[in-house]
Amino acid sequence: MSINNIIIYLMIFFMLVGAVDRLLGNRFGYGKKFEEGIMAIGTLSLAMLGIISLSPLIASALKPVITPLYKLIGADPAMFAGTILANDMGGYSLSMELALSQEAGFFGGLFLAATMGATLSFTIPVAMGIINKEDEKYLSKGIMAGLSTIPLGCFFGGLIAGFSFKMLILNLIPTIIFTFFICVALLKYPKAVSKSFSLFSKVMFIAITIGLALQIVETLTGKVLVQGMIPALEAVKIICKIGMTLAGAFPMVYFITKVFKHPLVKLGKLFGINENSTAGIIACLAHNIPMYNILKDMDERGKIINIAFSVSGAFVLGSHLGFTAGVDTALVFPVIAAKLIGGVSAMFVANFIYNKDFKNSKKLN
């Protein structure tokens, strides 16, 4: 049995545990997590249905510009979508529409979109709305540390998936270049970068809502208002499969956080971070918003390390696991590996940045 199948069967087991606990009145907390997984279908529909429906039209508009640029360096244009959009916010759908090969579509839409795309389209604008003003300096340095290891995580994840060495290197060139410029911009103009991504998020929100409304009209009346959209049932099938996966993934994460709390606290001590900081990393495995909510309670080293880990590591056992399983179960472990390699290596980079910046002072400049 492959490791991908083991992960899927583990989630099925925890889904059953959650279902049984729900029948028993949610005595142990697993029933609530089971419900949260199923309830996520509604939230996912709001975020995904519109953009999935519009992805062929967006791809048609972008292809004449993006395809020649990426071809110049031997990269697949699918990587563009994964750079700017999270996998479950249209990154995967758009990557597959732009892709010149299925492998590149998977690499851009499942690997890069789950790290770079999720950070730019979701994490940065959302984090800026949650954290305190005095923590903004940690955000820029933490995000910078996290972005720097995305190519590393995606490369090894791609190798595990069986993608060729040449294909990975060529397709990571645009990512490496873009990462460099984003890191420089974050260091010099953190607020401007955040505002840019907030504006981008608003544009995406408008596109998602319009696509959703058009799809509802077409589904209920049978009248095609815009030619070329993906049929609603195709998109809904993907979303429902993700929700079913999360019905097992959320109870599994709940089990991990309960059973492995003490070993994870010990791991946090290796980095010299307090218990709140360790709790943030554990929370990130499912979602990064709970981590950002408690950022103010962390020590300074822990803040940078948590933010750095969240770039690649966030959602690894949550929605990104569910999304990947909903698309192709054979890529579940490679995507998990890519996100964890990127996230854990970013913690070491963040630790280095902290030690460097705090060598002669107690506050970041």
mmCIF file of C-alpha atoms in Angstrom:
data_model
loop_
_atom_site.group_PDB
_atom_site.id
_atom_site.type_symbol
_atom_site.label_atom_id
_atom_site.label_comp_id
_atom_site.label_asym_id
_atom_site.label_seq_id
_atom_site.Cartn_x
_atom_site.Cartn_y
_atom_site.Cartn_z
ATOM 1 C CA MET A 1 0.000 0.000 0.000
ATOM 2 C CA SER A 2 1.383 3.426 -0.988
ATOM 3 C CA ILE A 3 1.835 6.238 1.535
ATOM 4 C CA ASN A 4 -0.866 8.225 -0.290
ATOM 5 C CA ASN A 5 -3.367 5.412 0.320
ATOM 6 C CA ILE A 6 -2.292 5.143 3.961
ATOM 7 C CA ILE A 7 -3.036 8.858 4.454
ATOM 8 C CA ILE A 8 -6.424 8.525 2.739
ATOM 9 C CA TYR A 9 -7.379 5.486 4.839
ATOM 10 C CA LEU A 10 -6.245 7.291 7.989
ATOM 11 C CA MET A 11 -8.607 10.135 7.142
ATOM 12 C CA ILE A 12 -11.409 7.665 6.434
ATOM 13 C CA PHE A 13 -10.768 6.097 9.855
ATOM 14 C CA PHE A 14 -10.942 9.480 11.604
ATOM 15 C CA MET A 15 -14.026 10.397 9.577
ATOM 16 C CA LEU A 16 -15.710 7.276 10.986
ATOM 17 C CA VAL A 17 -14.503 8.173 14.487
ATOM 18 C CA GLY A 18 -16.030 11.623 14.021
ATOM 19 C CA ALA A 19 -19.299 10.186 12.709
ATOM 20 C CA VAL A 20 -19.598 7.766 15.648
ATOM 21 C CA ASP A 21 -18.758 10.521 18.146
ATOM 22 C CA ARG A 22 -21.459 12.698 16.571
ATOM 23 C CA LEU A 23 -23.967 9.889 17.113
ATOM 24 C CA LEU A 24 -22.846 9.708 20.764
ATOM 25 C CA GLY A 25 -23.500 13.416 21.280
ATOM 26 C CA ASN A 26 -19.981 14.690 20.545
ATOM 27 C CA ARG A 27 -18.517 13.350 23.792
ATOM 28 C CA PHE A 28 -14.871 13.547 22.718
ATOM 29 C CA GLY A 29 -14.834 16.492 20.311
ATOM 30 C CA TYR A 30 -14.349 14.449 17.151
ATOM 31 C CA GLY A 31 -18.008 14.768 16.156
ATOM 32 C CA LYS A 32 -17.729 18.559 16.067
ATOM 33 C CA LYS A 33 -14.661 18.353 13.826
ATOM 34 C CA PHE A 34 -16.525 15.940 11.539
ATOM 35 C CA GLU A 35 -19.325 18.505 11.263
ATOM 36 C CA GLU A 36 -16.837 21.312 10.570
ATOM 37 C CA GLY A 37 -15.442 19.347 7.643
ATOM 38 C CA ILE A 38 -18.855 18.889 6.046
ATOM 39 C CA MET A 39 -19.891 22.470 6.852
ATOM 40 C CA ALA A 40 -16.773 23.674 5.008
ATOM 41 C CA ILE A 41 -18.478 22.733 1.723
ATOM 42 C CA GLY A 42 -20.509 25.947 1.947
ATOM 43 C CA THR A 43 -17.468 28.120 2.628
ATOM 44 C CA LEU A 44 -15.507 26.390 -0.115
ATOM 45 C CA SER A 45 -18.364 26.932 -2.559
ATOM 46 C CA LEU A 46 -18.295 30.676 -1.894
ATOM 47 C CA ALA A 47 -14.534 30.811 -2.455
ATOM 48 C CA MET A 48 -14.205 28.338 -5.322
ATOM 49 C CA LEU A 49 -17.365 27.919 -7.399
ATOM 50 C CA GLY A 50 -17.195 31.302 -9.103
ATOM 51 C CA ILE A 51 -13.501 31.225 -9.963
ATOM 52 C CA ILE A 52 -13.598 27.604 -11.151
ATOM 53 C CA SER A 53 -16.486 28.516 -13.442
ATOM 54 C CA LEU A 54 -14.643 31.525 -14.882
ATOM 55 C CA SER A 55 -11.200 29.885 -15.154
ATOM 56 C CA PRO A 56 -11.472 29.030 -18.901
ATOM 57 C CA LEU A 57 -12.366 32.660 -19.677
ATOM 58 C CA ILE A 58 -9.568 34.062 -17.495
ATOM 59 C CA ALA A 59 -7.109 31.633 -19.099
ATOM 60 C CA SER A 60 -8.182 32.726 -22.589
ATOM 61 C CA ALA A 61 -7.503 36.356 -21.662
ATOM 62 C CA LEU A 62 -4.108 35.617 -20.092
ATOM 63 C CA LYS A 63 -2.699 33.098 -22.582
ATOM 64 C CA PRO A 64 -1.641 35.603 -25.298
ATOM 65 C CA VAL A 65 0.477 37.509 -22.741
ATOM 66 C CA ILE A 66 1.633 34.891 -20.222
ATOM 67 C CA THR A 67 2.414 31.957 -22.531
ATOM 68 C CA PRO A 68 5.107 33.708 -24.667
ATOM 69 C CA LEU A 69 6.800 35.176 -21.574
ATOM 70 C CA TYR A 70 7.073 31.836 -19.797
ATOM 71 C CA LYS A 71 8.090 30.007 -22.959
ATOM 72 C CA LEU A 72 11.081 32.354 -23.296
ATOM 73 C CA ILE A 73 12.721 30.706 -20.282
ATOM 74 C CA GLY A 74 11.349 27.227 -20.924
ATOM 75 C CA ALA A 75 8.723 27.389 -18.173
ATOM 76 C CA ASP A 76 5.089 26.395 -18.401
ATOM 77 C CA PRO A 77 2.537 29.257 -18.095
ATOM 78 C CA ALA A 78 0.669 27.141 -15.530
ATOM 79 C CA MET A 79 3.198 28.402 -12.989
ATOM 80 C CA PHE A 80 1.814 31.936 -13.279
ATOM 81 C CA ALA A 81 -1.545 30.964 -11.774
ATOM 82 C CA GLY A 82 0.129 29.075 -8.913
ATOM 83 C CA THR A 83 2.254 32.123 -8.149
ATOM 84 C CA ILE A 84 -0.625 34.519 -7.544
ATOM 85 C CA LEU A 85 -3.579 32.314 -6.514
ATOM 86 C CA ALA A 86 -4.121 29.697 -3.798
ATOM 87 C CA ASN A 87 -5.011 26.217 -5.039
ATOM 88 C CA ASP A 88 -8.534 26.453 -3.615
ATOM 89 C CA MET A 89 -9.036 30.061 -4.751
ATOM 90 C CA GLY A 90 -8.712 29.330 -8.461
ATOM 91 C CA GLY A 91 -4.981 28.584 -8.635
ATOM 92 C CA TYR A 92 -5.480 24.946 -9.574
ATOM 93 C CA SER A 93 -8.272 25.549 -12.086
ATOM 94 C CA LEU A 94 -6.406 28.365 -13.814
ATOM 95 C CA SER A 95 -3.129 26.404 -13.809
ATOM 96 C CA MET A 96 -4.784 23.484 -15.591
ATOM 97 C CA GLU A 97 -6.337 25.851 -18.149
ATOM 98 C CA LEU A 98 -2.990 27.558 -18.852
ATOM 99 C CA ALA A 99 -0.875 24.382 -18.702
ATOM 100 C CA LEU A 100 0.950 23.036 -21.730
ATOM 101 C CA SER A 101 1.305 19.683 -19.915
ATOM 102 C CA GLN A 102 -0.672 17.964 -17.155
ATOM 103 C CA GLU A 103 2.436 17.610 -14.977
ATOM 104 C CA ALA A 104 3.084 21.346 -15.092
ATOM 105 C CA GLY A 105 -0.575 22.006 -14.333
ATOM 106 C CA PHE A 106 -0.353 19.813 -11.232
ATOM 107 C CA PHE A 107 2.962 21.370 -10.186
ATOM 108 C CA GLY A 108 1.690 24.928 -10.545
ATOM 109 C CA GLY A 109 -1.842 24.315 -9.303
ATOM 110 C CA LEU A 110 -1.198 21.961 -6.373
ATOM 111 C CA PHE A 111 2.382 22.599 -5.223
ATOM 112 C CA LEU A 112 3.154 26.255 -5.981
ATOM 113 C CA ALA A 113 -0.437 27.429 -5.452
ATOM 114 C CA ALA A 114 -0.494 25.785 -1.996
ATOM 115 C CA THR A 115 2.565 27.793 -0.936
ATOM 116 C CA MET A 116 3.291 30.965 -2.929
ATOM 117 C CA GLY A 117 -0.251 31.460 -4.247
ATOM 118 C CA ALA A 118 -1.854 30.962 -0.836
ATOM 119 C CA THR A 119 0.557 33.438 0.746
ATOM 120 C CA LEU A 120 0.049 36.230 -1.773
ATOM 121 C CA SER A 121 -3.699 35.891 -2.305
ATOM 122 C CA PHE A 122 -4.713 35.012 1.270
ATOM 123 C CA THR A 123 -2.126 35.092 4.060
ATOM 124 C CA ILE A 124 -0.582 38.552 3.583
ATOM 125 C CA PRO A 125 -3.823 40.547 3.224
ATOM 126 C CA VAL A 126 -5.619 38.551 5.947
ATOM 127 C CA ALA A 127 -2.696 38.715 8.395
ATOM 128 C CA MET A 128 -2.412 42.494 7.993
ATOM 129 C CA GLY A 129 -6.032 42.777 9.076
ATOM 130 C CA ILE A 130 -5.489 40.656 12.201
ATOM 131 C CA ILE A 131 -2.101 41.476 13.707
ATOM 132 C CA ASN A 132 -1.238 44.480 15.876
ATOM 133 C CA LYS A 133 0.623 47.377 14.280
ATOM 134 C CA GLU A 134 3.753 46.691 16.334
ATOM 135 C CA ASP A 135 3.927 43.160 14.897
ATOM 136 C CA GLU A 136 4.070 44.294 11.252
ATOM 137 C CA LYS A 137 7.881 44.250 11.327
ATOM 138 C CA TYR A 138 7.810 40.575 12.265
ATOM 139 C CA LEU A 139 5.335 39.828 9.485
ATOM 140 C CA SER A 140 7.600 41.201 6.741
ATOM 141 C CA LYS A 141 10.649 39.316 8.004
ATOM 142 C CA GLY A 142 8.700 36.108 8.635
ATOM 143 C CA ILE A 143 7.034 36.168 5.212
ATOM 144 C CA MET A 144 10.415 36.852 3.623
ATOM 145 C CA ALA A 145 11.917 33.811 5.393
ATOM 146 C CA GLY A 146 8.957 31.675 4.345
ATOM 147 C CA LEU A 147 9.032 32.741 0.704
ATOM 148 C CA SER A 148 12.757 32.021 0.449
ATOM 149 C CA THR A 149 12.233 28.269 0.977
ATOM 150 C CA ILE A 150 9.217 27.781 -1.322
ATOM 151 C CA PRO A 151 11.388 26.711 -4.298
ATOM 152 C CA LEU A 152 13.155 24.172 -2.052
ATOM 153 C CA GLY A 153 9.909 22.631 -0.811
ATOM 154 C CA CYS A 154 8.297 22.559 -4.258
ATOM 155 C CA PHE A 155 11.422 21.043 -5.804
ATOM 156 C CA PHE A 156 11.622 18.105 -3.389
ATOM 157 C CA GLY A 157 7.857 17.645 -3.408
ATOM 158 C CA GLY A 158 7.991 17.498 -7.200
ATOM 159 C CA LEU A 159 10.771 14.906 -7.097
ATOM 160 C CA ILE A 160 8.705 12.753 -4.726
ATOM 161 C CA ALA A 161 5.784 13.069 -7.155
ATOM 162 C CA GLY A 162 8.013 11.696 -9.924
ATOM 163 C CA PHE A 163 8.369 14.893 -11.952
ATOM 164 C CA SER A 164 11.583 15.204 -13.959
ATOM 165 C CA PHE A 165 14.543 17.192 -12.622
ATOM 166 C CA LYS A 166 14.681 19.362 -15.758
ATOM 167 C CA MET A 167 10.967 20.147 -15.657
ATOM 168 C CA LEU A 168 11.187 21.214 -12.006
ATOM 169 C CA ILE A 169 14.228 23.446 -12.466
ATOM 170 C CA LEU A 170 12.842 25.213 -15.553
ATOM 171 C CA ASN A 171 9.451 25.793 -13.976
ATOM 172 C CA LEU A 172 10.930 27.109 -10.742
ATOM 173 C CA ILE A 173 13.013 29.812 -12.463
ATOM 174 C CA PRO A 174 10.115 32.332 -12.622
ATOM 175 C CA THR A 175 9.250 31.506 -9.002
ATOM 176 C CA ILE A 176 12.815 32.131 -7.818
ATOM 177 C CA ILE A 177 12.952 35.463 -9.674
ATOM 178 C CA PHE A 178 9.546 36.530 -8.367
ATOM 179 C CA THR A 179 10.442 35.445 -4.816
ATOM 180 C CA PHE A 180 13.589 37.590 -4.907
ATOM 181 C CA PHE A 181 11.685 40.719 -5.946
ATOM 182 C CA ILE A 182 8.909 40.130 -3.413
ATOM 183 C CA CYS A 183 11.458 39.670 -0.594
ATOM 184 C CA VAL A 184 13.232 42.911 -1.543
ATOM 185 C CA ALA A 185 9.896 44.738 -1.730
ATOM 186 C CA LEU A 186 8.844 43.341 1.667
ATOM 187 C CA LEU A 187 12.054 44.615 3.239
ATOM 188 C CA LYS A 188 11.827 48.102 1.746
ATOM 189 C CA TYR A 189 8.096 48.707 1.295
ATOM 190 C CA PRO A 190 6.142 46.256 3.508
ATOM 191 C CA LYS A 191 2.984 48.395 3.723
ATOM 192 C CA ALA A 192 2.886 49.038 -0.025
ATOM 193 C CA VAL A 193 3.239 45.307 -0.707
ATOM 194 C CA SER A 194 0.447 44.514 1.734
ATOM 195 C CA LYS A 195 -1.852 47.129 0.166
ATOM 196 C CA SER A 196 -1.122 45.732 -3.300
ATOM 197 C CA PHE A 197 -2.103 42.219 -2.256
ATOM 198 C CA SER A 198 -5.169 43.531 -0.412
ATOM 199 C CA LEU A 199 -6.268 45.244 -3.630
ATOM 200 C CA PHE A 200 -5.616 42.029 -5.560
ATOM 201 C CA SER A 201 -7.727 40.106 -3.033
ATOM 202 C CA LYS A 202 -10.603 42.559 -3.531
ATOM 203 C CA VAL A 203 -10.400 42.142 -7.315
ATOM 204 C CA MET A 204 -10.508 38.361 -6.846
ATOM 205 C CA PHE A 205 -13.483 38.723 -4.490
ATOM 206 C CA ILE A 206 -15.369 40.648 -7.185
ATOM 207 C CA ALA A 207 -14.504 38.063 -9.870
ATOM 208 C CA ILE A 208 -15.498 35.153 -7.612
ATOM 209 C CA THR A 209 -18.838 36.745 -6.722
ATOM 210 C CA ILE A 210 -19.688 37.608 -10.343
ATOM 211 C CA GLY A 211 -18.772 34.084 -11.477
ATOM 212 C CA LEU A 212 -20.903 32.572 -8.716
ATOM 213 C CA ALA A 213 -23.918 34.733 -9.605
ATOM 214 C CA LEU A 214 -23.609 33.903 -13.315
ATOM 215 C CA GLN A 215 -23.362 30.201 -12.514
ATOM 216 C CA ILE A 216 -26.477 30.293 -10.316
ATOM 217 C CA VAL A 217 -28.508 32.050 -13.024
ATOM 218 C CA GLU A 218 -27.360 29.539 -15.654
ATOM 219 C CA THR A 219 -28.075 26.544 -13.395
ATOM 220 C CA LEU A 220 -31.558 27.667 -12.320
ATOM 221 C CA THR A 221 -32.807 29.035 -15.652
ATOM 222 C CA GLY A 222 -30.811 27.069 -18.210
ATOM 223 C CA LYS A 223 -29.919 30.345 -19.928
ATOM 224 C CA VAL A 224 -26.226 30.745 -20.810
ATOM 225 C CA LEU A 225 -25.282 34.346 -20.042
ATOM 226 C CA VAL A 226 -21.553 33.863 -20.666
ATOM 227 C CA GLN A 227 -20.201 31.257 -23.088
ATOM 228 C CA GLY A 228 -17.299 29.030 -22.028
ATOM 229 C CA MET A 229 -17.861 28.671 -18.280
ATOM 230 C CA ILE A 230 -17.248 25.302 -16.612
ATOM 231 C CA PRO A 231 -20.596 23.595 -15.767
ATOM 232 C CA ALA A 232 -21.691 24.034 -12.151
ATOM 233 C CA LEU A 233 -21.938 20.306 -11.424
ATOM 234 C CA GLU A 234 -18.267 19.766 -12.347
ATOM 235 C CA ALA A 235 -17.183 22.435 -9.864
ATOM 236 C CA VAL A 236 -19.595 21.235 -7.166
ATOM 237 C CA LYS A 237 -18.267 17.676 -7.485
ATOM 238 C CA ILE A 238 -14.729 18.899 -6.702
ATOM 239 C CA ILE A 239 -15.929 20.991 -3.751
ATOM 240 C CA CYS A 240 -18.030 18.191 -2.229
ATOM 241 C CA LYS A 241 -15.120 15.762 -2.469
ATOM 242 C CA ILE A 242 -12.900 18.256 -0.627
ATOM 243 C CA GLY A 243 -15.517 18.643 2.119
ATOM 244 C CA MET A 244 -15.776 14.876 2.513
ATOM 245 C CA THR A 245 -11.991 14.686 2.852
ATOM 246 C CA LEU A 246 -12.039 17.430 5.490
ATOM 247 C CA ALA A 247 -14.631 15.428 7.465
ATOM 248 C CA GLY A 248 -11.736 13.053 8.165
ATOM 249 C CA ALA A 249 -8.852 15.552 8.062
ATOM 250 C CA PHE A 250 -10.221 17.823 10.808
ATOM 251 C CA PRO A 251 -10.737 14.995 13.349
ATOM 252 C CA MET A 252 -7.249 13.710 12.447
ATOM 253 C CA VAL A 253 -5.676 17.123 13.166
ATOM 254 C CA TYR A 254 -7.657 17.269 16.426
ATOM 255 C CA PHE A 255 -6.190 13.889 17.413
ATOM 256 C CA ILE A 256 -2.644 14.977 16.493
ATOM 257 C CA THR A 257 -2.869 18.200 18.523
ATOM 258 C CA LYS A 258 -4.173 16.301 21.574
ATOM 259 C CA VAL A 259 -1.845 13.296 21.500
ATOM 260 C CA PHE A 260 1.351 14.940 20.261
ATOM 261 C CA LYS A 261 1.045 18.231 22.144
ATOM 262 C CA HIS A 262 3.886 17.517 24.596
ATOM 263 C CA PRO A 263 6.389 16.248 21.980
ATOM 264 C CA LEU A 264 5.595 19.314 19.855
ATOM 265 C CA VAL A 265 6.153 21.600 22.852
ATOM 266 C CA LYS A 266 9.565 19.964 23.308
ATOM 267 C CA LEU A 267 10.281 20.590 19.617
ATOM 268 C CA GLY A 268 9.412 24.244 20.171
ATOM 269 C CA LYS A 269 11.939 24.414 22.989
ATOM 270 C CA LEU A 270 14.662 23.369 20.540
ATOM 271 C CA PHE A 271 14.015 26.659 18.731
ATOM 272 C CA GLY A 272 13.845 28.538 22.026
ATOM 273 C CA ILE A 273 10.207 29.605 21.636
ATOM 274 C CA ASN A 274 7.481 29.752 24.279
ATOM 275 C CA GLU A 275 4.375 27.578 24.572
ATOM 276 C CA ASN A 276 2.106 30.069 22.774
ATOM 277 C CA SER A 277 4.516 30.061 19.840
ATOM 278 C CA THR A 278 4.473 26.260 19.722
ATOM 279 C CA ALA A 279 0.666 26.310 19.891
ATOM 280 C CA GLY A 280 0.685 28.619 16.864
ATOM 281 C CA ILE A 281 2.688 26.155 14.787
ATOM 282 C CA ILE A 282 0.341 23.314 15.786
ATOM 283 C CA ALA A 283 -2.687 25.440 14.850
ATOM 284 C CA CYS A 284 -1.108 26.233 11.477
ATOM 285 C CA LEU A 285 -1.269 22.580 10.487
ATOM 286 C CA ALA A 286 -5.006 23.079 9.976
ATOM 287 C CA HIS A 287 -5.307 26.851 9.399
ATOM 288 C CA ASN A 288 -3.180 29.956 9.910
ATOM 289 C CA ILE A 289 -5.848 32.387 11.177
ATOM 290 C CA PRO A 290 -5.840 30.903 14.745
ATOM 291 C CA MET A 291 -2.054 31.351 14.747
ATOM 292 C CA TYR A 292 -2.297 35.019 13.739
ATOM 293 C CA ASN A 293 -4.957 35.576 16.413
ATOM 294 C CA ILE A 294 -2.483 34.579 19.150
ATOM 295 C CA LEU A 295 0.596 36.168 17.529
ATOM 296 C CA LYS A 296 0.474 39.001 20.085
ATOM 297 C CA ASP A 297 1.014 36.478 22.905
ATOM 298 C CA MET A 298 4.172 34.957 21.402
ATOM 299 C CA ASP A 299 7.789 35.826 22.123
ATOM 300 C CA GLU A 300 9.658 37.704 19.385
ATOM 301 C CA ARG A 301 11.550 34.688 18.059
ATOM 302 C CA GLY A 302 8.330 32.684 18.005
ATOM 303 C CA LYS A 303 6.517 35.361 15.998
ATOM 304 C CA ILE A 304 9.021 35.276 13.142
ATOM 305 C CA ILE A 305 9.274 31.467 13.192
ATOM 306 C CA ASN A 306 5.476 31.027 13.168
ATOM 307 C CA ILE A 307 4.961 33.444 10.296
ATOM 308 C CA ALA A 308 7.778 31.817 8.315
ATOM 309 C CA PHE A 309 6.341 28.327 8.844
ATOM 310 C CA SER A 310 2.846 29.465 7.848
ATOM 311 C CA VAL A 311 3.938 30.437 4.323
ATOM 312 C CA SER A 312 4.325 26.817 3.221
ATOM 313 C CA GLY A 313 3.192 24.838 6.258
ATOM 314 C CA ALA A 314 -0.259 26.323 6.861
ATOM 315 C CA PHE A 315 -3.289 24.192 5.880
ATOM 316 C CA VAL A 316 -1.036 21.150 5.322
ATOM 317 C CA LEU A 317 -3.451 18.875 7.216
ATOM 318 C CA GLY A 318 -6.494 21.041 6.519
ATOM 319 C CA SER A 319 -8.026 22.457 3.361
ATOM 320 C CA HIS A 320 -4.923 21.941 1.198
ATOM 321 C CA LEU A 321 -4.846 18.259 2.094
ATOM 322 C CA GLY A 322 -8.545 18.035 1.333
ATOM 323 C CA PHE A 323 -8.184 19.877 -1.948
ATOM 324 C CA THR A 324 -5.286 17.723 -3.144
ATOM 325 C CA ALA A 325 -7.095 14.511 -2.216
ATOM 326 C CA GLY A 326 -10.136 15.788 -4.088
ATOM 327 C CA VAL A 327 -8.070 16.282 -7.244
ATOM 328 C CA ASP A 328 -5.624 13.345 -7.229
ATOM 329 C CA THR A 329 -4.920 11.086 -4.244
ATOM 330 C CA ALA A 330 -1.564 10.082 -5.777
ATOM 331 C CA LEU A 331 -0.272 13.596 -5.077
ATOM 332 C CA VAL A 332 -1.357 13.814 -1.426
ATOM 333 C CA PHE A 333 1.986 12.829 0.112
ATOM 334 C CA PRO A 334 4.156 14.820 -2.362
ATOM 335 C CA VAL A 335 2.161 17.997 -1.609
ATOM 336 C CA ILE A 336 2.362 17.362 2.159
ATOM 337 C CA ALA A 337 6.120 16.830 1.798
ATOM 338 C CA ALA A 338 6.527 20.022 -0.259
ATOM 339 C CA LYS A 339 4.648 22.094 2.300
ATOM 340 C CA LEU A 340 6.423 20.620 5.341
ATOM 341 C CA ILE A 341 9.898 20.839 3.777
ATOM 342 C CA GLY A 342 9.230 24.457 2.840
ATOM 343 C CA GLY A 343 7.694 25.253 6.227
ATOM 344 C CA VAL A 344 10.274 23.579 8.477
ATOM 345 C CA SER A 345 13.268 24.888 6.494
ATOM 346 C CA ALA A 346 11.705 28.376 6.720
ATOM 347 C CA MET A 347 11.779 28.043 10.523
ATOM 348 C CA PHE A 348 15.566 27.663 10.386
ATOM 349 C CA VAL A 349 15.875 30.663 8.050
ATOM 350 C CA ALA A 350 13.651 32.683 10.397
ATOM 351 C CA ASN A 351 15.763 31.632 13.376
ATOM 352 C CA PHE A 352 18.878 32.792 11.533
ATOM 353 C CA ILE A 353 17.237 36.145 10.713
ATOM 354 C CA TYR A 354 16.192 36.563 14.343
ATOM 355 C CA ASN A 355 19.700 35.834 15.649
ATOM 356 C CA LYS A 356 21.237 38.183 13.094
ATOM 357 C CA ASP A 357 18.871 41.076 13.767
ATOM 358 C CA PHE A 358 18.921 40.628 17.540
ATOM 359 C CA LYS A 359 22.668 40.217 17.885
ATOM 360 C CA ASN A 360 23.259 43.745 19.119
ATOM 361 C CA SER A 361 19.715 44.874 19.940
ATOM 362 C CA LYS A 362 16.523 43.519 21.419
ATOM 363 C CA LYS A 363 14.214 45.019 18.822
ATOM 364 C CA LEU A 364 14.038 44.519 15.097
ATOM 365 C CA ASN A 365 14.984 47.483 12.983
#
